[in-house]
Short mmCIF file of N, CA and C in Angstrom, two decimals:
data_model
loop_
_atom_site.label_atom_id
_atom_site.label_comp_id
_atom_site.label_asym_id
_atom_site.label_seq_id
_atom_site.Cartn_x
_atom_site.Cartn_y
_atom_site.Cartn_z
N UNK W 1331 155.62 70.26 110.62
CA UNK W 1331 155.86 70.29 112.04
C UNK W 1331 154.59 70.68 112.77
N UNK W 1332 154.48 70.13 114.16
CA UNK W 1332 153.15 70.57 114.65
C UNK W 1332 153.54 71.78 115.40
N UNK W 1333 152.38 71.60 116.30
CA UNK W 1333 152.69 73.21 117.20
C UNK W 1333 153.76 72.55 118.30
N UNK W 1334 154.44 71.74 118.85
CA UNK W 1334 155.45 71.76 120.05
C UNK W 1334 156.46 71.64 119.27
N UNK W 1335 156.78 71.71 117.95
CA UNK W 1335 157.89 71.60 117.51
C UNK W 1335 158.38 73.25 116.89
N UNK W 1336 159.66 73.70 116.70
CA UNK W 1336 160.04 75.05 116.75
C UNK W 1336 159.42 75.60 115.67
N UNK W 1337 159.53 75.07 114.58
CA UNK W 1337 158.71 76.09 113.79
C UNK W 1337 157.56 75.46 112.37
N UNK W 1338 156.43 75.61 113.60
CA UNK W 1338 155.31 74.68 113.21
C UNK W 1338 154.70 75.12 111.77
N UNK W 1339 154.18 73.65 111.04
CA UNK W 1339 153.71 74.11 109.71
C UNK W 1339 155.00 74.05 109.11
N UNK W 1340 155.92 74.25 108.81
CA UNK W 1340 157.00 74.42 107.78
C UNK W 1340 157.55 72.87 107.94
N UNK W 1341 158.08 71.75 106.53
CA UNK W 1341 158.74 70.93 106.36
C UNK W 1341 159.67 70.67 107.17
N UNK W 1342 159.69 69.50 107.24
CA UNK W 1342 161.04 68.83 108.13
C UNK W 1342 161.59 67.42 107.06
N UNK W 1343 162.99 67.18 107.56
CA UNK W 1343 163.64 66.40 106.87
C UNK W 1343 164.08 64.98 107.80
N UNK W 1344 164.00 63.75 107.37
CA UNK W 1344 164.55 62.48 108.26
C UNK W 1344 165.68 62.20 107.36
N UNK W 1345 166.67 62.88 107.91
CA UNK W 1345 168.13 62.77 107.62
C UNK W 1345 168.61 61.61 108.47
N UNK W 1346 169.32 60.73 107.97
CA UNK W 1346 169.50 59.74 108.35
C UNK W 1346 169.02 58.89 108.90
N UNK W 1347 167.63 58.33 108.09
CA UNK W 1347 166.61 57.10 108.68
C UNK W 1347 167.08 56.41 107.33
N UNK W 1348 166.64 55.21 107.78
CA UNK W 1348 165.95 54.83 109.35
C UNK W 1348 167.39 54.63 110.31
N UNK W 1349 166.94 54.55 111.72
CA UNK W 1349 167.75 54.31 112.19
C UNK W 1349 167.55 53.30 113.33
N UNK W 1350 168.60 53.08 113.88
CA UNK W 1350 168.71 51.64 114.39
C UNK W 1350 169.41 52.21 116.08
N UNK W 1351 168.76 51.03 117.01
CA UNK W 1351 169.49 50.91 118.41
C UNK W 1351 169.48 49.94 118.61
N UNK W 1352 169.99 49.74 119.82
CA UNK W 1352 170.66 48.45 120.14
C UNK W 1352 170.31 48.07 121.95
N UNK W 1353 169.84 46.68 122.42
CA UNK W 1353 169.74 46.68 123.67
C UNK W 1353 170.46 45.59 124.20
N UNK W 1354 170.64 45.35 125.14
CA UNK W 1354 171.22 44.25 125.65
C UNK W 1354 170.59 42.80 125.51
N UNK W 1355 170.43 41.64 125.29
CA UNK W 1355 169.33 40.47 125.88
C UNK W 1355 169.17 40.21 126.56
N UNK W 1356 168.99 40.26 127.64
CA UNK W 1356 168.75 40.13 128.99
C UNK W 1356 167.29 40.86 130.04
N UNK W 1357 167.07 40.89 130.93
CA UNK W 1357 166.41 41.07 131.33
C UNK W 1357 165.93 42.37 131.63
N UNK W 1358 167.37 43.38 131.77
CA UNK W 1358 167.51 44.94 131.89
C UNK W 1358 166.96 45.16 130.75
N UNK W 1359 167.55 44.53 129.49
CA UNK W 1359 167.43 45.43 127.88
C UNK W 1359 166.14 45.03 127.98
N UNK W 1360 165.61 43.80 128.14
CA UNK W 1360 163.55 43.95 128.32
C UNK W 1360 162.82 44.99 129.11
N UNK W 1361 163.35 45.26 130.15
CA UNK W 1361 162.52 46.42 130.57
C UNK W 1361 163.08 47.45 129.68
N UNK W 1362 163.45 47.82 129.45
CA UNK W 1362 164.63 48.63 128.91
C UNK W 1362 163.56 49.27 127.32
N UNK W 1363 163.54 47.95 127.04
CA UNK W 1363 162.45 47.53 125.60
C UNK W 1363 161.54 48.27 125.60
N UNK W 1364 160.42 47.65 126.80
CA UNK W 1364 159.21 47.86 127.29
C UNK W 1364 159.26 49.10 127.83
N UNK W 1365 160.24 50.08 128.35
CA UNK W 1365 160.14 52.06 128.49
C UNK W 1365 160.45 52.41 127.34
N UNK W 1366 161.41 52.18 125.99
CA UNK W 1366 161.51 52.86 124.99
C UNK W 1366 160.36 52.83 124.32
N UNK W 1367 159.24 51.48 124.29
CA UNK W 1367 157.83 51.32 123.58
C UNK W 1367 157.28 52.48 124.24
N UNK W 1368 157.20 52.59 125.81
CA UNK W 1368 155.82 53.40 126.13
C UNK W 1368 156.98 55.07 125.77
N UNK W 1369 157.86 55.30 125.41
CA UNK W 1369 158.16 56.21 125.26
C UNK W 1369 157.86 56.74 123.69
N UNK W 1370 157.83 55.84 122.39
CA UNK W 1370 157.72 55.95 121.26
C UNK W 1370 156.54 55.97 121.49
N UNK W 1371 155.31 55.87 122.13
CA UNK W 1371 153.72 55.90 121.89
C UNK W 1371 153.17 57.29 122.35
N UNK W 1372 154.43 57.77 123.27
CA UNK W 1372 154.31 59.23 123.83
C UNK W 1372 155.21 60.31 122.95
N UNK W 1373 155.52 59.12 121.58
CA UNK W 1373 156.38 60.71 120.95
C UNK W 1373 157.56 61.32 121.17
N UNK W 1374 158.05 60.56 122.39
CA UNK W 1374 159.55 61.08 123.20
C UNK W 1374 160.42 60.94 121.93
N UNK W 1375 160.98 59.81 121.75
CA UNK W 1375 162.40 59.60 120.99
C UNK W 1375 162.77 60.15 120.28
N UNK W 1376 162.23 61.26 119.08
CA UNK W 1376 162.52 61.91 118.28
C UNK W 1376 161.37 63.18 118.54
N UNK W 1377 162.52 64.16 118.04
CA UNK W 1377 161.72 65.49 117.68
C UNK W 1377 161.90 66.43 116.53
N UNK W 1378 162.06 67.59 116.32
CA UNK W 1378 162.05 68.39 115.16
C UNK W 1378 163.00 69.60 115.89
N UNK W 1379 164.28 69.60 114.99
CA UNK W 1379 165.02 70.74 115.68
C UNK W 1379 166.57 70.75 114.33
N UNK W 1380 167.41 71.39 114.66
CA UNK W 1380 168.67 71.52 114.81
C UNK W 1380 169.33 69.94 114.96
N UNK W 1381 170.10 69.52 113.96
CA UNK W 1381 170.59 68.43 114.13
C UNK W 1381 172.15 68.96 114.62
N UNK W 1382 172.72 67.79 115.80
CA UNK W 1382 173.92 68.75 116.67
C UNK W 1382 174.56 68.03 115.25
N UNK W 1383 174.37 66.52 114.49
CA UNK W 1383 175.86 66.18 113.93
C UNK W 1383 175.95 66.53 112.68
N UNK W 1384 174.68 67.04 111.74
CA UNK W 1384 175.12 67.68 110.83
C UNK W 1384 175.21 69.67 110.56
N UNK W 1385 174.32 69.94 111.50
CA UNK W 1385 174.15 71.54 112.07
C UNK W 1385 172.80 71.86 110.83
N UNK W 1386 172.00 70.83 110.27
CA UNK W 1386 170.82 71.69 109.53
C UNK W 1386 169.59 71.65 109.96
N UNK W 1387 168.78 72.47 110.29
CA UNK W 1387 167.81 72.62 110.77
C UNK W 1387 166.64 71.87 110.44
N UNK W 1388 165.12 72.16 111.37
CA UNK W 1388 163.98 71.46 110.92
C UNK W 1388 164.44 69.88 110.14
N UNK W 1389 164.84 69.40 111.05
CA UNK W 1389 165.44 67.66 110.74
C UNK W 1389 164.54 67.01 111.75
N UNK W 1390 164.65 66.15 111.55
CA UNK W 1390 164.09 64.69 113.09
C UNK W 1390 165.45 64.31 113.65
N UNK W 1391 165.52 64.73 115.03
CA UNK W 1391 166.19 64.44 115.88
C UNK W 1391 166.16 63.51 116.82
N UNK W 1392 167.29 63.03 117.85
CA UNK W 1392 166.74 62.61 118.85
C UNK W 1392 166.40 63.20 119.87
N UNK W 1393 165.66 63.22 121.07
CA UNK W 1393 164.81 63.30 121.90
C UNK W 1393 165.58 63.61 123.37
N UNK W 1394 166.74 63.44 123.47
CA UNK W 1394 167.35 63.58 124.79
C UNK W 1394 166.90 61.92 125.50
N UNK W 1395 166.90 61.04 124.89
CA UNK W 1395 166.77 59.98 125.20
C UNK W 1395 167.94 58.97 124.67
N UNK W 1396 168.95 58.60 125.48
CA UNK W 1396 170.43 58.44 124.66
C UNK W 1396 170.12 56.95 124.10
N UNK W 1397 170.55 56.69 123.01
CA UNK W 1397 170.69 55.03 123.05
C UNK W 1397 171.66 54.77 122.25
N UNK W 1398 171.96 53.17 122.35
CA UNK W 1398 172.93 52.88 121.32
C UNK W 1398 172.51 52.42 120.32
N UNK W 1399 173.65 53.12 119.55
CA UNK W 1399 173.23 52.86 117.41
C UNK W 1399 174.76 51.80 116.94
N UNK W 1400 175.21 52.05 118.10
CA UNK W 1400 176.59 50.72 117.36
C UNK W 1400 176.40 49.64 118.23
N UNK W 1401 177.13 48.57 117.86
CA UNK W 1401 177.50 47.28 119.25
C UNK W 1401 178.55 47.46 119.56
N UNK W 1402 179.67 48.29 118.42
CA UNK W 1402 180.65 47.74 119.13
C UNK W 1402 181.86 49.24 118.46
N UNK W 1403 182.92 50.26 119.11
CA UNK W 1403 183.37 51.00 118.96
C UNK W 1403 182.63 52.43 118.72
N UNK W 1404 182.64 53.27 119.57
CA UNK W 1404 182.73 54.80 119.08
C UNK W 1404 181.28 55.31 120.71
N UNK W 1405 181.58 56.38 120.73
CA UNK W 1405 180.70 56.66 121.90
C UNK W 1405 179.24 56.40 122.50
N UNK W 1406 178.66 55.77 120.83
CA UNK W 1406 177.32 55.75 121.09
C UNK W 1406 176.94 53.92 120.98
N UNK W 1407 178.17 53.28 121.64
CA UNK W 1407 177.85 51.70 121.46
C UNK W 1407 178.78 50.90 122.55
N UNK W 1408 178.21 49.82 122.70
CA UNK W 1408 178.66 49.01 123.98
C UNK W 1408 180.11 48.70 123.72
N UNK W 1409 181.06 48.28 124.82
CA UNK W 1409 180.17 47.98 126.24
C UNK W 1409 180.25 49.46 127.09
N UNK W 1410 179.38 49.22 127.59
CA UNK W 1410 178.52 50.81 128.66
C UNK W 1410 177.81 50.37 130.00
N UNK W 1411 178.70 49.82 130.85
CA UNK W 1411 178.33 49.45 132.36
C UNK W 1411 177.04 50.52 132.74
N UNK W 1412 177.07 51.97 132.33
CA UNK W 1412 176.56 52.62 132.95
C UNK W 1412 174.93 53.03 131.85
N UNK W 1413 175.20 52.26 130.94
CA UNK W 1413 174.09 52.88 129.96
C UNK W 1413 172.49 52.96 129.97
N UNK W 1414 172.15 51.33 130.90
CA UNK W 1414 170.81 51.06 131.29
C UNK W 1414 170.63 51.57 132.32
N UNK W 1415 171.03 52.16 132.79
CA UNK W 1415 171.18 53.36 134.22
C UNK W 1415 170.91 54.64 133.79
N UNK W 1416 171.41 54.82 132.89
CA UNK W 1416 171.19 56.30 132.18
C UNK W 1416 170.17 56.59 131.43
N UNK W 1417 169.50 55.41 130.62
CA UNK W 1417 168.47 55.71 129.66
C UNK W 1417 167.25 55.02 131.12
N UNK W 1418 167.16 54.63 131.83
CA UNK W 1418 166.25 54.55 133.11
C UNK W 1418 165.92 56.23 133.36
N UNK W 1419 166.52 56.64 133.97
CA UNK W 1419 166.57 58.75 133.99
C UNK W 1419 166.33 59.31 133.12
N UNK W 1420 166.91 59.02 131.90
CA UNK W 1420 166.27 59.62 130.74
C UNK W 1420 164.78 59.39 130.43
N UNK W 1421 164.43 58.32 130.50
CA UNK W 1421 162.72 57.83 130.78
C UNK W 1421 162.28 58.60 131.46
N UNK W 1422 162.47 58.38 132.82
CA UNK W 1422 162.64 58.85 133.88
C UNK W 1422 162.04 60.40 133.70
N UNK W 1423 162.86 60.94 133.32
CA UNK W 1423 162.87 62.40 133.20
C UNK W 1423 161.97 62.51 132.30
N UNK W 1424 161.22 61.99 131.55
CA UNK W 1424 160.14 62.16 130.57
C UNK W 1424 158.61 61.64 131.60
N UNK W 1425 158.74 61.34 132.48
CA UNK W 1425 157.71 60.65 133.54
C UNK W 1425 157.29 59.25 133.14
N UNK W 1426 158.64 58.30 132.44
CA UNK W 1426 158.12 57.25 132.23
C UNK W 1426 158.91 56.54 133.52
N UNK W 1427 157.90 56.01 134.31
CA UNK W 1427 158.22 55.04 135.73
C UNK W 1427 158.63 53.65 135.50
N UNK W 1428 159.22 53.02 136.58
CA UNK W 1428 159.55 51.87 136.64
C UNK W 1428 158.19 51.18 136.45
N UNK W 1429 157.66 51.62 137.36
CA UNK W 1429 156.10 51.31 137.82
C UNK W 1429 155.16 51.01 136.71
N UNK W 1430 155.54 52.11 135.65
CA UNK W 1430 154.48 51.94 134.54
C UNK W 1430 155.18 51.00 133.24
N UNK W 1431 156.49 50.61 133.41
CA UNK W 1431 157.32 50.07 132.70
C UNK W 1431 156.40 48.50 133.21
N UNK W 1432 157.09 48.02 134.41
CA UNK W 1432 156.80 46.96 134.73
C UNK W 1432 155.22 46.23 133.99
N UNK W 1433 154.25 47.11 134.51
CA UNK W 1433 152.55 47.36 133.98
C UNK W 1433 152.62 46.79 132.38
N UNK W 1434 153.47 47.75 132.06
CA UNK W 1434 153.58 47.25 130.02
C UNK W 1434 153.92 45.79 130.27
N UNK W 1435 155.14 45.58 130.88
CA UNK W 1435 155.72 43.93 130.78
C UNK W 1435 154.55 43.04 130.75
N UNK W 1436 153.72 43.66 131.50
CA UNK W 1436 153.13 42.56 132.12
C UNK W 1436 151.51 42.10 130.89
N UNK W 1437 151.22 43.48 130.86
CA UNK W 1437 150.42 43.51 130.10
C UNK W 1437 150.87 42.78 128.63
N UNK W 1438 151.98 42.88 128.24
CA UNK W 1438 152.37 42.66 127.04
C UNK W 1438 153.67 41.62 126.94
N UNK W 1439 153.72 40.53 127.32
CA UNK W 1439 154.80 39.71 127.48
C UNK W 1439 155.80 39.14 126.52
N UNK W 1440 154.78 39.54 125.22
CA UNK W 1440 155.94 38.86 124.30
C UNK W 1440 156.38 39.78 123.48
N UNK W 1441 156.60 41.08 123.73
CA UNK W 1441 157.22 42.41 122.90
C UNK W 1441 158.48 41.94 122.36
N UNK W 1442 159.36 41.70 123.27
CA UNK W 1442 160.48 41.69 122.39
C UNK W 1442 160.52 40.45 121.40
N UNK W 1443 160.21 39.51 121.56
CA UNK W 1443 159.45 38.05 120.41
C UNK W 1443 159.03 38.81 119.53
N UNK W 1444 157.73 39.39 119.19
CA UNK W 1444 156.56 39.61 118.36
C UNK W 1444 157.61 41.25 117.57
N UNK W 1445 158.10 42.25 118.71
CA UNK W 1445 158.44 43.47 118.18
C UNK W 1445 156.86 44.43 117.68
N UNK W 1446 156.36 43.90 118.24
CA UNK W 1446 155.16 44.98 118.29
C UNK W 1446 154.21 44.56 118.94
N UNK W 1447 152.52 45.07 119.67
CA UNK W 1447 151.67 44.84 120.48
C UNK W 1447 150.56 44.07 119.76
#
């Protein structure tokens, strides 16, 4: 663990990787795409803590950045009218902008094609 994580220097565990999300196809889930990239280059999506679903510590967590891991039944999977609204704020709240979202699109047009820069 480094130093922003709780208890730096000591092992951590990736309990349940890899793992998987899910976006819409459309034009929302592309921007959508293009803030979770600039958010994974900033380190957001996962951190080192207390896992809430199994309760063991020094694990890789997620980030307070919600997404979906199913398509289809149980709380963390579509359909979710309100979900690309929510992970926008969640960005959001990490200081990732529309503004700087758009910038990536543009700069980088074929992300979701290619899946990397």
């Amino acid at each position: 663990q480094g130093p922003e994580h709780p208890n730096p220097g000591q092992k951590y565990s990736p309990v349940g990787f890899p793992r998987a999300a899910f976006l819409p196809d459309n034009k929302d889930g592309k921007e959508a795409l293009h803030g979770l990239y600039l958010a994974w280059e900033q380190r957001l999506i996962f951190t080192v803590g207390r896992s809430i679903s199994s309760g063991l510590e020094n694990c890789i967590t997620w980030n307070d950045i919600h997404l979906k891991t199913k398509v289809t039944g149980g709380n963390h999977s579509f359909p979710d009218d309100q979900y690309l609204g929510n992970l926008s704020q969640d960005l959001a709240g990490f200081g990732i902008t529309e503004a700087e979202i758009n910038a990536h699109m543009r700069r980088h047009p074929n992300l979701r094609e290619t899946g990397q820069l």
